[in-house]
PDB file of C-alpha atoms in Angstrom:
ATOM      1  CA  MET A   1      86.375  12.670 -66.028  1.00 54.00           C
ATOM      2  CA  THR A   2      89.047  11.970 -68.643  1.00 52.00           C
ATOM      3  CA  TYR A   3      89.122  12.326 -72.390  1.00 51.00           C
ATOM      4  CA  SER A   4      91.558  10.960 -74.924  1.00 54.00           C
ATOM      5  CA  ARG A   5      92.456  11.967 -78.447  1.00 55.00           C
ATOM      6  CA  PRO A   6      94.099   9.755 -81.003  1.00 57.00           C
ATOM      7  CA  THR A   7      97.585  10.848 -81.916  1.00 58.00           C
ATOM      8  CA  ASN A   8      96.898  10.464 -85.663  1.00 57.00           C
ATOM      9  CA  PRO A   9      95.665  12.518 -87.229  1.00 59.00           C
ATOM     10  CA  ALA A  10      96.814  15.356 -84.950  1.00 59.00           C
ATOM     11  CA  ASN A  11      93.605  17.394 -85.211  1.00 62.00           C
ATOM     12  CA  SER A  12      91.084  14.577 -84.651  1.00 63.00           C
ATOM     13  CA  GLU A  13      88.265  14.990 -82.097  1.00 67.00           C
ATOM     14  CA  TRP A  14      88.485  14.138 -78.402  1.00 59.00           C
ATOM     15  CA  THR A  15      86.543  11.034 -77.239  1.00 62.00           C
ATOM     16  CA  TYR A  16      85.248  10.101 -73.778  1.00 61.00           C
ATOM     17  CA  ALA A  17      87.582   7.586 -72.119  1.00 62.00           C
ATOM     18  CA  GLY A  18      86.093   7.123 -68.621  1.00 62.00           C
ATOM     19  CA  MET A  19      85.856   8.598 -65.097  1.00 64.00           C
ATOM     20  CA  ARG A  20      87.875   8.197 -61.915  1.00 65.00           C
ATOM     21  CA  CYS A  21      87.488   9.717 -58.426  1.00 61.00           C
ATOM     22  CA  VAL A  22      90.288  11.686 -56.808  1.00 57.00           C
ATOM     23  CA  ALA A  23      90.310  12.219 -53.012  1.00 60.00           C
ATOM     24  CA  ALA A  24      89.968  15.863 -52.003  1.00 57.00           C
ATOM     25  CA  ASN A  25      92.856  17.390 -50.123  1.00 58.00           C
ATOM     26  CA  ALA A  26      91.634  17.767 -46.491  1.00 52.00           C
ATOM     27  CA  ALA A  27      93.775  20.854 -46.057  1.00 57.00           C
ATOM     28  CA  THR A  28      92.036  22.681 -48.877  1.00 55.00           C
ATOM     29  CA  ALA A  29      88.490  21.311 -48.413  1.00 50.00           C
ATOM     30  CA  PRO A  30      86.051  23.930 -47.042  1.00 54.00           C
ATOM     31  CA  ALA A  31      85.377  23.509 -43.298  1.00 60.00           C
ATOM     32  CA  THR A  32      81.862  22.790 -42.071  1.00 65.00           C
ATOM     33  CA  PRO A  33      80.567  25.854 -40.145  1.00 78.00           C
ATOM     34  CA  GLN A  34      80.532  25.226 -36.376  1.00 90.00           C
ATOM     35  CA  VAL A  35      78.608  26.881 -33.547  1.00 92.00           C
ATOM     36  CA  THR A  36      81.134  29.056 -31.692  1.00 92.00           C
ATOM     37  CA  ASP A  37      81.281  30.659 -28.248  1.00 93.00           C
ATOM     38  CA  ALA A  38      80.986  34.071 -29.913  1.00 92.00           C
ATOM     39  CA  MET A  39      77.681  33.089 -31.560  1.00 92.00           C
ATOM     40  CA  VAL A  40      76.300  31.835 -28.254  1.00 93.00           C
ATOM     41  CA  LEU A  41      77.470  34.977 -26.430  1.00 91.00           C
ATOM     42  CA  ALA A  42      75.529  37.103 -28.907  1.00 91.00           C
ATOM     43  CA  SER A  43      72.377  35.126 -28.052  1.00 90.00           C
ATOM     44  CA  VAL A  44      73.073  35.313 -24.303  1.00 91.00           C
ATOM     45  CA  THR A  45      73.384  39.088 -24.536  1.00 88.00           C
ATOM     46  CA  LYS A  46      70.031  39.247 -26.313  1.00 88.00           C
ATOM     47  CA  PHE A  47      68.187  37.098 -23.750  1.00 88.00           C
ATOM     48  CA  LEU A  48      70.037  38.110 -20.566  1.00 89.00           C
ATOM     49  CA  PRO A  49      67.417  39.045 -17.931  1.00 84.00           C
ATOM     50  CA  THR A  50      67.187  42.317 -16.047  1.00 86.00           C
ATOM     51  CA  THR A  51      66.350  41.245 -12.513  1.00 90.00           C
ATOM     52  CA  PRO A  52      64.298  43.286 -10.024  1.00 93.00           C
ATOM     53  CA  LEU A  53      66.113  44.618  -6.960  1.00 95.00           C
ATOM     54  CA  GLY A  54      64.439  43.921  -3.626  1.00 95.00           C
ATOM     55  CA  VAL A  55      64.885  46.092  -0.531  1.00 95.00           C
ATOM     56  CA  THR A  56      63.626  46.198   3.027  1.00 92.00           C
ATOM     57  CA  PRO A  57      62.455  48.156   5.015  1.00 89.00           C
ATOM     58  CA  ALA A  58      59.704  48.333   2.450  1.00 84.00           C
ATOM     59  CA  GLY A  59      58.253  51.589   1.201  1.00 85.00           C
ATOM     60  CA  GLY A  60      61.513  53.122   0.052  1.00 86.00           C
ATOM     61  CA  THR A  61      62.561  54.589   3.420  1.00 91.00           C
ATOM     62  CA  THR A  62      65.298  53.227   5.670  1.00 92.00           C
ATOM     63  CA  LEU A  63      67.008  54.377   8.851  1.00 90.00           C
ATOM     64  CA  VAL A  64      70.574  55.252   9.726  1.00 90.00           C
ATOM     65  CA  ASN A  65      72.376  52.557  11.777  1.00 89.00           C
ATOM     66  CA  ILE A  66      70.147  49.630  10.888  1.00 89.00           C
ATOM     67  CA  GLN A  67      70.866  47.047   8.188  1.00 92.00           C
ATOM     68  CA  THR A  68      69.036  47.803   4.970  1.00 94.00           C
ATOM     69  CA  ILE A  69      68.591  44.434   3.254  1.00 95.00           C
ATOM     70  CA  PHE A  70      69.037  44.031  -0.508  1.00 97.00           C
ATOM     71  CA  TRP A  71      68.651  41.128  -2.923  1.00 97.00           C
ATOM     72  CA  LEU A  72      68.199  40.435  -6.622  1.00 97.00           C
ATOM     73  CA  ASP A  73      64.984  38.583  -7.369  1.00 95.00           C
ATOM     74  CA  THR A  74      66.546  35.782  -9.413  1.00 95.00           C
ATOM     75  CA  PRO A  75      67.802  32.235  -8.947  1.00 95.00           C
ATOM     76  CA  ALA A  76      71.552  31.788  -9.331  1.00 96.00           C
ATOM     77  CA  ASP A  77      71.029  29.326 -12.211  1.00 96.00           C
ATOM     78  CA  ARG A  78      68.664  29.957 -15.087  1.00 94.00           C
ATOM     79  CA  THR A  79      67.790  28.364 -18.410  1.00 94.00           C
ATOM     80  CA  LEU A  80      67.642  31.120 -20.995  1.00 90.00           C
ATOM     81  CA  ALA A  81      66.338  29.633 -24.204  1.00 82.00           C
ATOM     82  CA  THR A  82      66.867  27.139 -26.971  1.00 90.00           C
ATOM     83  CA  VAL A  83      67.951  28.962 -30.107  1.00 93.00           C
ATOM     84  CA  THR A  84      68.738  27.843 -33.631  1.00 93.00           C
ATOM     85  CA  LEU A  85      72.276  28.601 -34.786  1.00 94.00           C
ATOM     86  CA  LEU A  86      73.561  27.333 -38.155  1.00 93.00           C
ATOM     87  CA  GLY A  87      70.612  24.933 -38.230  1.00 93.00           C
ATOM     88  CA  HIS A  88      71.477  23.428 -34.816  1.00 94.00           C
ATOM     89  CA  GLN A  89      69.390  23.547 -31.637  1.00 95.00           C
ATOM     90  CA  VAL A  90      71.465  25.259 -28.957  1.00 96.00           C
ATOM     91  CA  ARG A  91      70.293  25.129 -25.327  1.00 96.00           C
ATOM     92  CA  ILE A  92      71.703  27.945 -23.165  1.00 96.00           C
ATOM     93  CA  THR A  93      71.921  28.148 -19.373  1.00 95.00           C
ATOM     94  CA  ILE A  94      73.500  30.867 -17.235  1.00 95.00           C
ATOM     95  CA  HIS A  95      75.007  30.944 -13.744  1.00 96.00           C
ATOM     96  CA  LEU A  96      75.351  34.015 -11.558  1.00 96.00           C
ATOM     97  CA  HIS A  97      79.033  34.927 -11.363  1.00 96.00           C
ATOM     98  CA  GLY A  98      78.690  37.917  -9.053  1.00 96.00           C
ATOM     99  CA  VAL A  99      76.868  41.136  -8.193  1.00 97.00           C
ATOM    100  CA  THR A 100      78.489  44.539  -7.723  1.00 98.00           C
ATOM    101  CA  TRP A 101      76.505  46.804  -5.409  1.00 98.00           C
ATOM    102  CA  ASN A 102      76.675  50.587  -5.194  1.00 97.00           C
ATOM    103  CA  PHE A 103      74.712  51.885  -2.212  1.00 96.00           C
ATOM    104  CA  GLY A 104      74.574  55.528  -3.238  1.00 93.00           C
ATOM    105  CA  ASP A 105      76.563  56.775  -0.240  1.00 92.00           C
ATOM    106  CA  GLY A 106      80.063  56.210  -1.608  1.00 92.00           C
ATOM    107  CA  HIS A 107      80.230  52.576  -0.457  1.00 95.00           C
ATOM    108  CA  THR A 108      80.245  49.467  -2.675  1.00 97.00           C
ATOM    109  CA  ALA A 109      80.311  45.699  -2.175  1.00 97.00           C
ATOM    110  CA  THR A 110      80.548  42.526  -4.246  1.00 97.00           C
ATOM    111  CA  THR A 111      78.649  39.282  -3.673  1.00 97.00           C
ATOM    112  CA  THR A 112      78.651  35.907  -5.410  1.00 96.00           C
ATOM    113  CA  THR A 113      74.971  35.212  -4.696  1.00 96.00           C
ATOM    114  CA  PRO A 114      71.807  37.192  -5.440  1.00 96.00           C
ATOM    115  CA  GLY A 115      71.101  37.610  -1.716  1.00 95.00           C
ATOM    116  CA  ARG A 116      68.324  36.223   0.439  1.00 94.00           C
ATOM    117  CA  GLU A 117      64.830  37.537  -0.079  1.00 93.00           C
ATOM    118  CA  TYR A 118      63.227  39.155   2.956  1.00 91.00           C
ATOM    119  CA  THR A 119      59.644  37.948   3.418  1.00 90.00           C
ATOM    120  CA  ALA A 120      56.983  37.957   6.095  1.00 87.00           C
ATOM    121  CA  SER A 121      57.793  34.315   6.855  1.00 89.00           C
ATOM    122  CA  ASP A 122      61.579  34.775   6.686  1.00 87.00           C
ATOM    123  CA  ARG A 123      62.337  37.954   8.544  1.00 83.00           C
ATOM    124  CA  CYS A 124      64.613  39.636  11.040  1.00 85.00           C
ATOM    125  CA  SER A 125      63.738  41.768  14.086  1.00 80.00           C
ATOM    126  CA  THR A 126      67.208  43.015  15.081  1.00 79.00           C
ATOM    127  CA  PRO A 127      69.265  45.998  13.810  1.00 78.00           C
ATOM    128  CA  GLN A 128      71.587  43.562  11.996  1.00 85.00           C
ATOM    129  CA  CYS A 129      70.316  40.436  10.270  1.00 88.00           C
ATOM    130  CA  PRO A 130      72.718  37.484  10.013  1.00 88.00           C
ATOM    131  CA  GLY A 131      72.152  35.452   6.863  1.00 91.00           C
ATOM    132  CA  PHE A 132      70.858  38.439   4.893  1.00 94.00           C
ATOM    133  CA  PHE A 133      72.897  40.749   2.678  1.00 95.00           C
ATOM    134  CA  GLY A 134      72.652  44.458   3.271  1.00 94.00           C
ATOM    135  CA  HIS A 135      74.268  47.761   4.070  1.00 95.00           C
ATOM    136  CA  ILE A 136      74.259  50.028   7.111  1.00 93.00           C
ATOM    137  CA  TYR A 137      74.027  53.720   6.357  1.00 93.00           C
ATOM    138  CA  THR A 138      76.054  55.414   9.095  1.00 89.00           C
ATOM    139  CA  ASP A 139      76.902  58.873   7.747  1.00 77.00           C
ATOM    140  CA  THR A 140      74.176  61.141   9.109  1.00 72.00           C
ATOM    141  CA  SER A 141      75.322  63.930   6.798  1.00 67.00           C
ATOM    142  CA  ARG A 142      74.134  61.827   3.846  1.00 69.00           C
ATOM    143  CA  SER A 143      70.562  61.511   5.034  1.00 80.00           C
ATOM    144  CA  GLY A 144      68.143  61.899   2.166  1.00 88.00           C
ATOM    145  CA  PRO A 145      67.671  60.205  -1.204  1.00 91.00           C
ATOM    146  CA  ALA A 146      70.086  57.502  -2.392  1.00 93.00           C
ATOM    147  CA  THR A 147      70.145  55.426  -5.581  1.00 95.00           C
ATOM    148  CA  VAL A 148      71.172  51.807  -5.099  1.00 96.00           C
ATOM    149  CA  THR A 149      72.576  50.006  -8.153  1.00 97.00           C
ATOM    150  CA  ALA A 150      73.154  46.269  -8.586  1.00 97.00           C
ATOM    151  CA  THR A 151      75.124  45.019 -11.611  1.00 97.00           C
ATOM    152  CA  ALA A 152      75.053  41.257 -12.138  1.00 96.00           C
ATOM    153  CA  THR A 153      77.559  39.251 -14.152  1.00 96.00           C
ATOM    154  CA  TRP A 154      76.844  35.766 -15.486  1.00 95.00           C
ATOM    155  CA  THR A 155      78.714  32.859 -17.026  1.00 95.00           C
ATOM    156  CA  ALA A 156      77.064  30.721 -19.680  1.00 95.00           C
ATOM    157  CA  ALA A 157      76.993  27.093 -20.769  1.00 96.00           C
ATOM    158  CA  TYR A 158      75.443  25.566 -23.870  1.00 96.00           C
ATOM    159  CA  SER A 159      74.882  22.276 -25.626  1.00 95.00           C
ATOM    160  CA  VAL A 160      74.430  21.754 -29.355  1.00 95.00           C
ATOM    161  CA  ASP A 161      71.745  19.252 -30.409  1.00 94.00           C
ATOM    162  CA  ASN A 162      71.712  17.751 -26.876  1.00 92.00           C
ATOM    163  CA  GLY A 163      75.441  17.065 -27.084  1.00 94.00           C
ATOM    164  CA  PRO A 164      78.084  17.702 -24.416  1.00 95.00           C
ATOM    165  CA  THR A 165      78.014  20.925 -22.413  1.00 95.00           C
ATOM    166  CA  ASN A 166      80.393  23.718 -23.394  1.00 95.00           C
ATOM    167  CA  THR A 167      81.208  26.386 -20.785  1.00 94.00           C
ATOM    168  CA  ILE A 168      81.901  30.040 -21.506  1.00 92.00           C
ATOM    169  CA  THR A 169      83.948  31.326 -18.584  1.00 84.00           C
ATOM    170  CA  THR A 170      84.099  34.965 -19.673  1.00 88.00           C
ATOM    171  CA  PRO A 171      81.628  36.857 -17.428  1.00 92.00           C
ATOM    172  CA  ILE A 172      78.773  38.598 -19.227  1.00 93.00           C
ATOM    173  CA  THR A 173      77.539  41.833 -17.666  1.00 94.00           C
ATOM    174  CA  ALA A 174      73.793  42.417 -17.447  1.00 94.00           C
ATOM    175  CA  LYS A 175      72.074  45.776 -17.549  1.00 94.00           C
ATOM    176  CA  PRO A 176      72.304  47.380 -14.067  1.00 95.00           C
ATOM    177  CA  THR A 177      69.221  47.406 -11.854  1.00 96.00           C
ATOM    178  CA  THR A 178      68.504  50.433  -9.667  1.00 95.00           C
ATOM    179  CA  THR A 179      66.141  51.447  -6.901  1.00 95.00           C
ATOM    180  CA  ASN A 180      65.706  54.705  -5.031  1.00 94.00           C
ATOM    181  CA  ILE A 181      65.523  54.884  -1.257  1.00 94.00           C
ATOM    182  CA  THR A 182      65.437  57.634   1.352  1.00 94.00           C
ATOM    183  CA  VAL A 183      67.772  57.451   4.336  1.00 93.00           C
ATOM    184  CA  THR A 184      66.412  59.124   7.490  1.00 91.00           C
ATOM    185  CA  GLN A 185      67.294  59.471  11.159  1.00 83.00           C
ATOM    186  CA  GLN A 186      65.183  58.889  14.209  1.00 68.00           C
ATOM    187  CA  ARG A 187      65.884  60.732  17.432  1.00 61.00           C
ATOM    188  CA  GLY A 188      64.520  59.994  20.857  1.00 50.00           C
ATOM    189  CA  GLN A 189      62.617  62.768  22.510  1.00 49.00           C
ATOM    190  CA  LEU A 190      61.712  63.065  26.177  1.00 51.00           C
ATOM    191  CA  ILE A 191      58.102  63.901  26.800  1.00 56.00           C
ATOM    192  CA  PRO A 192      57.094  65.068  30.255  1.00 60.00           C
ATOM    193  CA  GLU A 193      54.589  62.914  32.011  1.00 64.00           C
ATOM    194  CA  PRO A 194      51.155  64.475  32.207  1.00 63.00           C
ATOM    195  CA  THR A 195      50.339  66.027  35.550  1.00 63.00           C
ATOM    196  CA  PRO A 196      47.580  64.310  37.501  1.00 62.00           C
TER     197      PRO A 196
END
């Protein structure tokens, strides 16, 4: 908006002379807020699942020198939620990056899958079970209770308003899952045959 004032007399009033538009400087114009990886990570942390830990032999008791089978009861890919961030609909999915296992006897392992669930229809009848993930307790001096801990890490991907997928490669650590087992030994014992 511009105003003009006659030069004579010097103290006369200003009068409206018209309006013109001036382009804003892009460098100084305020930026539109954008959904960032950090915002999505905060939502992932809030909705990240704690997955149950499966174990067999069932009942919480296993034997020395046989494979105790473990798995996390989760698919490797999950859809978490659709959340609203800065007024945008953000769809979040996660992918299992890895699982760190602590078997409670001083041994650890890392896997990139949740493991294979042991079921009545998908089972094993040998001391070691190919295709299943597990651990063999061999130290007889450690017989007794053991706490097994599985800590899963995930990567995340998200799309804003059904747009292209953005991937967050930084692994996100879930709350550890634990289960308690008892490690025992079995010994053979000779029993005399009954006398006739």
